[in-house]
Amino acid sequence: RESKFLPTSTMYRLFADGCGAPPAGARVVYVDGGWDMFHAGHVAFLREAAALGDFLLVGVHSDAVVNRHRGCNFPLLNQQERVLSVLACRHTGDVVIDPPWYLTREMIAALNIAVVAHGTTQDRNMDDRDPYEVARQMGIFSTIPSKHALTVDAIVGRIHANHDRIATKVEKKMVAEQQYYKERYRL
């Protein structure tokens, strides 16, 4: 089903309230991910990553990149929805939309990144290259142990376990949404 979600620059600004450029001399921490179905585990990870420095820069990978690494039917939320979720998190200083999968020295230098962090819950890599090889070589890579049991896979498992009930609920919401658009926009 095609999304009718239409983010505007105003919506991005509202969700990004409190985000901005890092202050002069800030120790910038960079993390990246898909951030699909943004949940409490993500918030806990971002809180720990933010504690490694003064400013947290969060990369949100494109739908194509997430699909290539997670596989069938992922991401569940489109990139705009995932960006808004990350922007709304109080630990986020700013967001890089569609960062490269493999970090480069140029990106690290351009964004003044002092620490690159990644959790132990992660997507599989499609080749033998380490996306964080450059950060490791530079001695700025940090691993944050994932302490939260909640993951996208756990959420999907819950959905599968409650499929019939949820399908009925979604169907009712779709009918209500169609009625709303019909009445609101006289479609």
JSON list of N, CA, C and O in Angstrom, two decimals, residues 56-111:
[
{"chain": "A", "resi": 56, "resn": "LEU", "atom": "N", "xyz": [25.37, 14.31, 19.45]},
{"chain": "A", "resi": 56, "resn": "LEU", "atom": "CA", "xyz": [25.09, 13.03, 18.77]},
{"chain": "A", "resi": 56, "resn": "LEU", "atom": "C", "xyz": [24.54, 13.27, 17.37]},
{"chain": "A", "resi": 56, "resn": "LEU", "atom": "O", "xyz": [23.49, 13.89, 17.20]},
{"chain": "A", "resi": 57, "resn": "LEU", "atom": "N", "xyz": [25.26, 12.77, 16.40]},
{"chain": "A", "resi": 57, "resn": "LEU", "atom": "CA", "xyz": [24.88, 12.84, 14.99]},
{"chain": "A", "resi": 57, "resn": "LEU", "atom": "C", "xyz": [24.42, 11.45, 14.58]},
{"chain": "A", "resi": 57, "resn": "LEU", "atom": "O", "xyz": [25.16, 10.47, 14.75]},
{"chain": "A", "resi": 58, "resn": "VAL", "atom": "N", "xyz": [23.18, 11.35, 14.09]},
{"chain": "A", "resi": 58, "resn": "VAL", "atom": "CA", "xyz": [22.58, 10.05, 13.81]},
{"chain": "A", "resi": 58, "resn": "VAL", "atom": "C", "xyz": [22.32, 9.89, 12.31]},
{"chain": "A", "resi": 58, "resn": "VAL", "atom": "O", "xyz": [21.57, 10.68, 11.73]},
{"chain": "A", "resi": 59, "resn": "GLY", "atom": "N", "xyz": [22.91, 8.88, 11.71]},
{"chain": "A", "resi": 59, "resn": "GLY", "atom": "CA", "xyz": [22.66, 8.57, 10.30]},
{"chain": "A", "resi": 59, "resn": "GLY", "atom": "C", "xyz": [21.44, 7.67, 10.17]},
{"chain": "A", "resi": 59, "resn": "GLY", "atom": "O", "xyz": [21.30, 6.70, 10.92]},
{"chain": "A", "resi": 60, "resn": "VAL", "atom": "N", "xyz": [20.55, 7.99, 9.24]},
{"chain": "A", "resi": 60, "resn": "VAL", "atom": "CA", "xyz": [19.36, 7.18, 8.96]},
{"chain": "A", "resi": 60, "resn": "VAL", "atom": "C", "xyz": [19.48, 6.69, 7.52]},
{"chain": "A", "resi": 60, "resn": "VAL", "atom": "O", "xyz": [19.38, 7.48, 6.57]},
{"chain": "A", "resi": 61, "resn": "HIS", "atom": "N", "xyz": [19.70, 5.38, 7.37]},
{"chain": "A", "resi": 61, "resn": "HIS", "atom": "CA", "xyz": [19.90, 4.80, 6.05]},
{"chain": "A", "resi": 61, "resn": "HIS", "atom": "C", "xyz": [18.63, 4.82, 5.21]},
{"chain": "A", "resi": 61, "resn": "HIS", "atom": "O", "xyz": [17.51, 4.79, 5.74]},
{"chain": "A", "resi": 62, "resn": "SER", "atom": "N", "xyz": [18.82, 4.86, 3.91]},
{"chain": "A", "resi": 62, "resn": "SER", "atom": "CA", "xyz": [17.70, 4.90, 2.96]},
{"chain": "A", "resi": 62, "resn": "SER", "atom": "C", "xyz": [16.90, 3.60, 3.00]},
{"chain": "A", "resi": 62, "resn": "SER", "atom": "O", "xyz": [17.37, 2.57, 3.50]},
{"chain": "A", "resi": 63, "resn": "ASP", "atom": "N", "xyz": [15.70, 3.66, 2.44]},
{"chain": "A", "resi": 63, "resn": "ASP", "atom": "CA", "xyz": [14.86, 2.47, 2.35]},
{"chain": "A", "resi": 63, "resn": "ASP", "atom": "C", "xyz": [15.57, 1.37, 1.58]},
{"chain": "A", "resi": 63, "resn": "ASP", "atom": "O", "xyz": [15.54, 0.20, 1.97]},
{"chain": "A", "resi": 64, "resn": "ALA", "atom": "N", "xyz": [16.24, 1.73, 0.48]},
{"chain": "A", "resi": 64, "resn": "ALA", "atom": "CA", "xyz": [16.92, 0.73, -0.35]},
{"chain": "A", "resi": 64, "resn": "ALA", "atom": "C", "xyz": [18.05, 0.05, 0.42]},
{"chain": "A", "resi": 64, "resn": "ALA", "atom": "O", "xyz": [18.22, -1.17, 0.34]},
{"chain": "A", "resi": 65, "resn": "VAL", "atom": "N", "xyz": [18.82, 0.81, 1.19]},
{"chain": "A", "resi": 65, "resn": "VAL", "atom": "CA", "xyz": [19.93, 0.24, 1.97]},
{"chain": "A", "resi": 65, "resn": "VAL", "atom": "C", "xyz": [19.38, -0.69, 3.06]},
{"chain": "A", "resi": 65, "resn": "VAL", "atom": "O", "xyz": [19.88, -1.80, 3.25]},
{"chain": "A", "resi": 66, "resn": "VAL", "atom": "N", "xyz": [18.35, -0.25, 3.77]},
{"chain": "A", "resi": 66, "resn": "VAL", "atom": "CA", "xyz": [17.77, -1.08, 4.83]},
{"chain": "A", "resi": 66, "resn": "VAL", "atom": "C", "xyz": [17.21, -2.37, 4.21]},
{"chain": "A", "resi": 66, "resn": "VAL", "atom": "O", "xyz": [17.44, -3.47, 4.74]},
{"chain": "A", "resi": 67, "resn": "ASN", "atom": "N", "xyz": [16.53, -2.26, 3.09]},
{"chain": "A", "resi": 67, "resn": "ASN", "atom": "CA", "xyz": [15.97, -3.45, 2.44]},
{"chain": "A", "resi": 67, "resn": "ASN", "atom": "C", "xyz": [17.08, -4.40, 1.99]},
{"chain": "A", "resi": 67, "resn": "ASN", "atom": "O", "xyz": [16.96, -5.62, 2.14]},
{"chain": "A", "resi": 68, "resn": "ARG", "atom": "N", "xyz": [18.16, -3.85, 1.45]},
{"chain": "A", "resi": 68, "resn": "ARG", "atom": "CA", "xyz": [19.27, -4.69, 0.98]},
{"chain": "A", "resi": 68, "resn": "ARG", "atom": "C", "xyz": [19.89, -5.49, 2.13]},
{"chain": "A", "resi": 68, "resn": "ARG", "atom": "O", "xyz": [20.28, -6.63, 1.97]},
{"chain": "A", "resi": 69, "resn": "HIS", "atom": "N", "xyz": [19.95, -4.89, 3.32]},
{"chain": "A", "resi": 69, "resn": "HIS", "atom": "CA", "xyz": [20.61, -5.55, 4.45]},
{"chain": "A", "resi": 69, "resn": "HIS", "atom": "C", "xyz": [19.65, -6.32, 5.35]},
{"chain": "A", "resi": 69, "resn": "HIS", "atom": "O", "xyz": [20.05, -7.31, 5.96]},
{"chain": "A", "resi": 70, "resn": "ARG", "atom": "N", "xyz": [18.39, -5.90, 5.44]},
{"chain": "A", "resi": 70, "resn": "ARG", "atom": "CA", "xyz": [17.42, -6.59, 6.31]},
{"chain": "A", "resi": 70, "resn": "ARG", "atom": "C", "xyz": [16.59, -7.59, 5.53]},
{"chain": "A", "resi": 70, "resn": "ARG", "atom": "O", "xyz": [16.05, -8.53, 6.10]},
{"chain": "A", "resi": 71, "resn": "GLY", "atom": "N", "xyz": [16.39, -7.32, 4.25]},
{"chain": "A", "resi": 71, "resn": "GLY", "atom": "CA", "xyz": [15.65, -8.26, 3.42]},
{"chain": "A", "resi": 71, "resn": "GLY", "atom": "C", "xyz": [14.17, -7.93, 3.27]},
{"chain": "A", "resi": 71, "resn": "GLY", "atom": "O", "xyz": [13.72, -6.83, 3.56]},
{"chain": "A", "resi": 72, "resn": "CYS", "atom": "N", "xyz": [13.47, -8.92, 2.86]},
{"chain": "A", "resi": 72, "resn": "CYS", "atom": "CA", "xyz": [12.06, -8.86, 2.50]},
{"chain": "A", "resi": 72, "resn": "CYS", "atom": "C", "xyz": [11.22, -8.03, 3.47]},
{"chain": "A", "resi": 72, "resn": "CYS", "atom": "O", "xyz": [11.29, -8.20, 4.68]},
{"chain": "A", "resi": 73, "resn": "ASN", "atom": "N", "xyz": [10.44, -7.12, 2.90]},
{"chain": "A", "resi": 73, "resn": "ASN", "atom": "CA", "xyz": [9.46, -6.30, 3.63]},
{"chain": "A", "resi": 73, "resn": "ASN", "atom": "C", "xyz": [10.04, -5.28, 4.60]},
{"chain": "A", "resi": 73, "resn": "ASN", "atom": "O", "xyz": [9.30, -4.70, 5.38]},
{"chain": "A", "resi": 74, "resn": "PHE", "atom": "N", "xyz": [11.33, -5.07, 4.59]},
{"chain": "A", "resi": 74, "resn": "PHE", "atom": "CA", "xyz": [11.92, -4.05, 5.44]},
{"chain": "A", "resi": 74, "resn": "PHE", "atom": "C", "xyz": [12.45, -2.92, 4.58]},
{"chain": "A", "resi": 74, "resn": "PHE", "atom": "O", "xyz": [12.88, -3.17, 3.46]},
{"chain": "A", "resi": 75, "resn": "PRO", "atom": "N", "xyz": [12.40, -1.70, 5.03]},
{"chain": "A", "resi": 75, "resn": "PRO", "atom": "CA", "xyz": [11.90, -1.28, 6.34]},
{"chain": "A", "resi": 75, "resn": "PRO", "atom": "C", "xyz": [10.37, -1.24, 6.36]},
{"chain": "A", "resi": 75, "resn": "PRO", "atom": "O", "xyz": [9.72, -1.11, 5.32]},
{"chain": "A", "resi": 76, "resn": "LEU", "atom": "N", "xyz": [9.82, -1.33, 7.56]},
{"chain": "A", "resi": 76, "resn": "LEU", "atom": "CA", "xyz": [8.37, -1.23, 7.73]},
{"chain": "A", "resi": 76, "resn": "LEU", "atom": "C", "xyz": [7.92, 0.22, 7.64]},
{"chain": "A", "resi": 76, "resn": "LEU", "atom": "O", "xyz": [6.84, 0.52, 7.14]},
{"chain": "A", "resi": 77, "resn": "LEU", "atom": "N", "xyz": [8.74, 1.13, 8.16]},
{"chain": "A", "resi": 77, "resn": "LEU", "atom": "CA", "xyz": [8.46, 2.56, 8.06]},
{"chain": "A", "resi": 77, "resn": "LEU", "atom": "C", "xyz": [9.35, 3.14, 6.97]},
{"chain": "A", "resi": 77, "resn": "LEU", "atom": "O", "xyz": [10.49, 2.72, 6.81]},
{"chain": "A", "resi": 78, "resn": "ASN", "atom": "N", "xyz": [8.81, 4.11, 6.21]},
{"chain": "A", "resi": 78, "resn": "ASN", "atom": "CA", "xyz": [9.64, 4.68, 5.15]},
{"chain": "A", "resi": 78, "resn": "ASN", "atom": "C", "xyz": [10.68, 5.64, 5.76]},
{"chain": "A", "resi": 78, "resn": "ASN", "atom": "O", "xyz": [10.64, 5.95, 6.94]},
{"chain": "A", "resi": 79, "resn": "GLN", "atom": "N", "xyz": [11.59, 6.07, 4.92]},
{"chain": "A", "resi": 79, "resn": "GLN", "atom": "CA", "xyz": [12.70, 6.87, 5.41]},
{"chain": "A", "resi": 79, "resn": "GLN", "atom": "C", "xyz": [12.23, 8.16, 6.10]},
{"chain": "A", "resi": 79, "resn": "GLN", "atom": "O", "xyz": [12.76, 8.53, 7.14]},
{"chain": "A", "resi": 80, "resn": "GLN", "atom": "N", "xyz": [11.23, 8.82, 5.53]},
{"chain": "A", "resi": 80, "resn": "GLN", "atom": "CA", "xyz": [10.76, 10.05, 6.15]},
{"chain": "A", "resi": 80, "resn": "GLN", "atom": "C", "xyz": [10.23, 9.80, 7.56]},
{"chain": "A", "resi": 80, "resn": "GLN", "atom": "O", "xyz": [10.51, 10.56, 8.48]},
{"chain": "A", "resi": 81, "resn": "GLU", "atom": "N", "xyz": [9.47, 8.73, 7.72]},
{"chain": "A", "resi": 81, "resn": "GLU", "atom": "CA", "xyz": [8.93, 8.38, 9.05]},
{"chain": "A", "resi": 81, "resn": "GLU", "atom": "C", "xyz": [10.05, 8.05, 10.02]},
{"chain": "A", "resi": 81, "resn": "GLU", "atom": "O", "xyz": [10.02, 8.46, 11.19]},
{"chain": "A", "resi": 82, "resn": "ARG", "atom": "N", "xyz": [11.06, 7.34, 9.54]},
{"chain": "A", "resi": 82, "resn": "ARG", "atom": "CA", "xyz": [12.18, 6.97, 10.41]},
{"chain": "A", "resi": 82, "resn": "ARG", "atom": "C", "xyz": [13.01, 8.19, 10.79]},
{"chain": "A", "resi": 82, "resn": "ARG", "atom": "O", "xyz": [13.43, 8.34, 11.93]},
{"chain": "A", "resi": 83, "resn": "VAL", "atom": "N", "xyz": [13.20, 9.11, 9.84]},
{"chain": "A", "resi": 83, "resn": "VAL", "atom": "CA", "xyz": [13.94, 10.35, 10.13]},
{"chain": "A", "resi": 83, "resn": "VAL", "atom": "C", "xyz": [13.20, 11.16, 11.19]},
{"chain": "A", "resi": 83, "resn": "VAL", "atom": "O", "xyz": [13.81, 11.65, 12.15]},
{"chain": "A", "resi": 84, "resn": "LEU", "atom": "N", "xyz": [11.89, 11.30, 11.04]},
{"chain": "A", "resi": 84, "resn": "LEU", "atom": "CA", "xyz": [11.11, 12.07, 12.02]},
{"chain": "A", "resi": 84, "resn": "LEU", "atom": "C", "xyz": [11.19, 11.43, 13.40]},
{"chain": "A", "resi": 84, "resn": "LEU", "atom": "O", "xyz": [11.29, 12.14, 14.41]},
{"chain": "A", "resi": 85, "resn": "SER", "atom": "N", "xyz": [11.17, 10.11, 13.48]},
{"chain": "A", "resi": 85, "resn": "SER", "atom": "CA", "xyz": [11.27, 9.42, 14.77]},
{"chain": "A", "resi": 85, "resn": "SER", "atom": "C", "xyz": [12.60, 9.73, 15.44]},
{"chain": "A", "resi": 85, "resn": "SER", "atom": "O", "xyz": [12.65, 10.02, 16.63]},
{"chain": "A", "resi": 86, "resn": "VAL", "atom": "N", "xyz": [13.68, 9.66, 14.66]},
{"chain": "A", "resi": 86, "resn": "VAL", "atom": "CA", "xyz": [15.01, 9.91, 15.22]},
{"chain": "A", "resi": 86, "resn": "VAL", "atom": "C", "xyz": [15.15, 11.39, 15.61]},
{"chain": "A", "resi": 86, "resn": "VAL", "atom": "O", "xyz": [15.69, 11.71, 16.67]},
{"chain": "A", "resi": 87, "resn": "LEU", "atom": "N", "xyz": [14.64, 12.28, 14.77]},
{"chain": "A", "resi": 87, "resn": "LEU", "atom": "CA", "xyz": [14.71, 13.71, 15.08]},
{"chain": "A", "resi": 87, "resn": "LEU", "atom": "C", "xyz": [13.99, 14.04, 16.39]},
{"chain": "A", "resi": 87, "resn": "LEU", "atom": "O", "xyz": [14.41, 14.92, 17.13]},
{"chain": "A", "resi": 88, "resn": "ALA", "atom": "N", "xyz": [12.89, 13.34, 16.65]},
{"chain": "A", "resi": 88, "resn": "ALA", "atom": "CA", "xyz": [12.09, 13.62, 17.85]},
{"chain": "A", "resi": 88, "resn": "ALA", "atom": "C", "xyz": [12.74, 13.10, 19.14]},
{"chain": "A", "resi": 88, "resn": "ALA", "atom": "O", "xyz": [12.31, 13.46, 20.23]},
{"chain": "A", "resi": 89, "resn": "CYS", "atom": "N", "xyz": [13.77, 12.27, 19.02]},
{"chain": "A", "resi": 89, "resn": "CYS", "atom": "CA", "xyz": [14.44, 11.73, 20.21]},
{"chain": "A", "resi": 89, "resn": "CYS", "atom": "C", "xyz": [15.32, 12.81, 20.83]},
{"chain": "A", "resi": 89, "resn": "CYS", "atom": "O", "xyz": [16.14, 13.43, 20.16]},
{"chain": "A", "resi": 90, "resn": "ARG", "atom": "N", "xyz": [15.17, 13.02, 22.12]},
{"chain": "A", "resi": 90, "resn": "ARG", "atom": "CA", "xyz": [15.88, 14.09, 22.82]},
{"chain": "A", "resi": 90, "resn": "ARG", "atom": "C", "xyz": [17.40, 13.94, 22.80]},
{"chain": "A", "resi": 90, "resn": "ARG", "atom": "O", "xyz": [18.13, 14.91, 23.03]},
{"chain": "A", "resi": 91, "resn": "HIS", "atom": "N", "xyz": [17.91, 12.76, 22.55]},
{"chain": "A", "resi": 91, "resn": "HIS", "atom": "CA", "xyz": [19.35, 12.52, 22.55]},
{"chain": "A", "resi": 91, "resn": "HIS", "atom": "C", "xyz": [20.00, 12.91, 21.22]},
{"chain": "A", "resi": 91, "resn": "HIS", "atom": "O", "xyz": [21.22, 13.01, 21.13]},
{"chain": "A", "resi": 92, "resn": "THR", "atom": "N", "xyz": [19.18, 13.08, 20.17]},
{"chain": "A", "resi": 92, "resn": "THR", "atom": "CA", "xyz": [19.68, 13.37, 18.84]},
{"chain": "A", "resi": 92, "resn": "THR", "atom": "C", "xyz": [20.05, 14.84, 18.71]},
{"chain": "A", "resi": 92, "resn": "THR", "atom": "O", "xyz": [19.24, 15.72, 18.99]},
{"chain": "A", "resi": 93, "resn": "GLY", "atom": "N", "xyz": [21.28, 15.10, 18.24]},
{"chain": "A", "resi": 93, "resn": "GLY", "atom": "CA", "xyz": [21.71, 16.47, 17.97]},
{"chain": "A", "resi": 93, "resn": "GLY", "atom": "C", "xyz": [21.37, 16.88, 16.55]},
{"chain": "A", "resi": 93, "resn": "GLY", "atom": "O", "xyz": [20.93, 17.99, 16.30]},
{"chain": "A", "resi": 94, "resn": "ASP", "atom": "N", "xyz": [21.56, 15.97, 15.61]},
{"chain": "A", "resi": 94, "resn": "ASP", "atom": "CA", "xyz": [21.22, 16.21, 14.21]},
{"chain": "A", "resi": 94, "resn": "ASP", "atom": "C", "xyz": [21.18, 14.87, 13.50]},
{"chain": "A", "resi": 94, "resn": "ASP", "atom": "O", "xyz": [21.63, 13.85, 14.05]},
{"chain": "A", "resi": 95, "resn": "VAL", "atom": "N", "xyz": [20.64, 14.86, 12.28]},
{"chain": "A", "resi": 95, "resn": "VAL", "atom": "CA", "xyz": [20.48, 13.64, 11.51]},
{"chain": "A", "resi": 95, "resn": "VAL", "atom": "C", "xyz": [21.17, 13.77, 10.15]},
{"chain": "A", "resi": 95, "resn": "VAL", "atom": "O", "xyz": [21.08, 14.82, 9.51]},
{"chain": "A", "resi": 96, "resn": "VAL", "atom": "N", "xyz": [21.87, 12.73, 9.75]},
{"chain": "A", "resi": 96, "resn": "VAL", "atom": "CA", "xyz": [22.40, 12.62, 8.39]},
{"chain": "A", "resi": 96, "resn": "VAL", "atom": "C", "xyz": [21.43, 11.70, 7.65]},
{"chain": "A", "resi": 96, "resn": "VAL", "atom": "O", "xyz": [21.26, 10.54, 8.03]},
{"chain": "A", "resi": 97, "resn": "ILE", "atom": "N", "xyz": [20.79, 12.22, 6.63]},
{"chain": "A", "resi": 97, "resn": "ILE", "atom": "CA", "xyz": [19.81, 11.45, 5.86]},
{"chain": "A", "resi": 97, "resn": "ILE", "atom": "C", "xyz": [20.53, 10.72, 4.74]},
{"chain": "A", "resi": 97, "resn": "ILE", "atom": "O", "xyz": [21.21, 11.34, 3.92]},
{"chain": "A", "resi": 98, "resn": "ASP", "atom": "N", "xyz": [20.38, 9.39, 4.72]},
{"chain": "A", "resi": 98, "resn": "ASP", "atom": "CA", "xyz": [21.00, 8.52, 3.71]},
{"chain": "A", "resi": 98, "resn": "ASP", "atom": "C", "xyz": [22.52, 8.60, 3.71]},
{"chain": "A", "resi": 98, "resn": "ASP", "atom": "O", "xyz": [23.15, 8.89, 2.69]},
{"chain": "A", "resi": 99, "resn": "PRO", "atom": "N", "xyz": [23.14, 8.32, 4.86]},
{"chain": "A", "resi": 99, "resn": "PRO", "atom": "CA", "xyz": [24.61, 8.32, 4.90]},
{"chain": "A", "resi": 99, "resn": "PRO", "atom": "C", "xyz": [25.16, 7.11, 4.14]},
{"chain": "A", "resi": 99, "resn": "PRO", "atom": "O", "xyz": [24.43, 6.14, 3.89]},
{"chain": "A", "resi": 100, "resn": "PRO", "atom": "N", "xyz": [26.42, 7.14, 3.78]},
{"chain": "A", "resi": 100, "resn": "PRO", "atom": "CA", "xyz": [27.00, 5.96, 3.12]},
{"chain": "A", "resi": 100, "resn": "PRO", "atom": "C", "xyz": [27.06, 4.78, 4.09]},
{"chain": "A", "resi": 100, "resn": "PRO", "atom": "O", "xyz": [27.23, 4.96, 5.30]},
{"chain": "A", "resi": 101, "resn": "TRP", "atom": "N", "xyz": [26.91, 3.58, 3.57]},
{"chain": "A", "resi": 101, "resn": "TRP", "atom": "CA", "xyz": [26.98, 2.37, 4.39]},
{"chain": "A", "resi": 101, "resn": "TRP", "atom": "C", "xyz": [28.40, 2.20, 4.94]},
{"chain": "A", "resi": 101, "resn": "TRP", "atom": "O", "xyz": [28.61, 1.81, 6.08]},
{"chain": "A", "resi": 102, "resn": "TYR", "atom": "N", "xyz": [29.39, 2.50, 4.10]},
{"chain": "A", "resi": 102, "resn": "TYR", "atom": "CA", "xyz": [30.80, 2.41, 4.51]},
{"chain": "A", "resi": 102, "resn": "TYR", "atom": "C", "xyz": [31.29, 3.82, 4.84]},
{"chain": "A", "resi": 102, "resn": "TYR", "atom": "O", "xyz": [31.36, 4.68, 3.96]},
{"chain": "A", "resi": 103, "resn": "LEU", "atom": "N", "xyz": [31.64, 4.04, 6.08]},
{"chain": "A", "resi": 103, "resn": "LEU", "atom": "CA", "xyz": [32.14, 5.35, 6.50]},
{"chain": "A", "resi": 103, "resn": "LEU", "atom": "C", "xyz": [33.46, 5.64, 5.80]},
{"chain": "A", "resi": 103, "resn": "LEU", "atom": "O", "xyz": [34.27, 4.74, 5.60]},
{"chain": "A", "resi": 104, "resn": "THR", "atom": "N", "xyz": [33.67, 6.89, 5.48]},
{"chain": "A", "resi": 104, "resn": "THR", "atom": "CA", "xyz": [34.91, 7.31, 4.81]},
{"chain": "A", "resi": 104, "resn": "THR", "atom": "C", "xyz": [35.63, 8.33, 5.68]},
{"chain": "A", "resi": 104, "resn": "THR", "atom": "O", "xyz": [35.03, 8.99, 6.53]},
{"chain": "A", "resi": 105, "resn": "ARG", "atom": "N", "xyz": [36.92, 8.46, 5.43]},
{"chain": "A", "resi": 105, "resn": "ARG", "atom": "CA", "xyz": [37.71, 9.49, 6.13]},
{"chain": "A", "resi": 105, "resn": "ARG", "atom": "C", "xyz": [37.16, 10.88, 5.81]},
{"chain": "A", "resi": 105, "resn": "ARG", "atom": "O", "xyz": [37.14, 11.75, 6.68]},
{"chain": "A", "resi": 106, "resn": "GLU", "atom": "N", "xyz": [36.72, 11.07, 4.57]},
{"chain": "A", "resi": 106, "resn": "GLU", "atom": "CA", "xyz": [36.19, 12.37, 4.16]},
{"chain": "A", "resi": 106, "resn": "GLU", "atom": "C", "xyz": [34.93, 12.72, 4.96]},
{"chain": "A", "resi": 106, "resn": "GLU", "atom": "O", "xyz": [34.79, 13.86, 5.42]},
{"chain": "A", "resi": 107, "resn": "MET", "atom": "N", "xyz": [34.03, 11.76, 5.14]},
{"chain": "A", "resi": 107, "resn": "MET", "atom": "CA", "xyz": [32.81, 12.02, 5.91]},
{"chain": "A", "resi": 107, "resn": "MET", "atom": "C", "xyz": [33.16, 12.34, 7.37]},
{"chain": "A", "resi": 107, "resn": "MET", "atom": "O", "xyz": [32.62, 13.27, 7.95]},
{"chain": "A", "resi": 108, "resn": "ILE", "atom": "N", "xyz": [34.06, 11.55, 7.93]},
{"chain": "A", "resi": 108, "resn": "ILE", "atom": "CA", "xyz": [34.47, 11.75, 9.32]},
{"chain": "A", "resi": 108, "resn": "ILE", "atom": "C", "xyz": [35.07, 13.15, 9.50]},
{"chain": "A", "resi": 108, "resn": "ILE", "atom": "O", "xyz": [34.74, 13.87, 10.44]},
{"chain": "A", "resi": 109, "resn": "ALA", "atom": "N", "xyz": [35.93, 13.55, 8.56]},
{"chain": "A", "resi": 109, "resn": "ALA", "atom": "CA", "xyz": [36.56, 14.88, 8.64]},
{"chain": "A", "resi": 109, "resn": "ALA", "atom": "C", "xyz": [35.54, 15.99, 8.41]},
{"chain": "A", "resi": 109, "resn": "ALA", "atom": "O", "xyz": [35.51, 16.97, 9.15]},
{"chain": "A", "resi": 110, "resn": "ALA", "atom": "N", "xyz": [34.68, 15.82, 7.41]},
{"chain": "A", "resi": 110, "resn": "ALA", "atom": "CA", "xyz": [33.71, 16.87, 7.06]},
{"chain": "A", "resi": 110, "resn": "ALA", "atom": "C", "xyz": [32.72, 17.14, 8.19]},
{"chain": "A", "resi": 110, "resn": "ALA", "atom": "O", "xyz": [32.29, 18.27, 8.39]},
{"chain": "A", "resi": 111, "resn": "LEU", "atom": "N", "xyz": [32.37, 16.11, 8.93]},
{"chain": "A", "resi": 111, "resn": "LEU", "atom": "CA", "xyz": [31.39, 16.25, 10.01]},
{"chain": "A", "resi": 111, "resn": "LEU", "atom": "C", "xyz": [32.04, 16.37, 11.39]},
{"chain": "A", "resi": 111, "resn": "LEU", "atom": "O", "xyz": [31.35, 16.35, 12.40]}
]
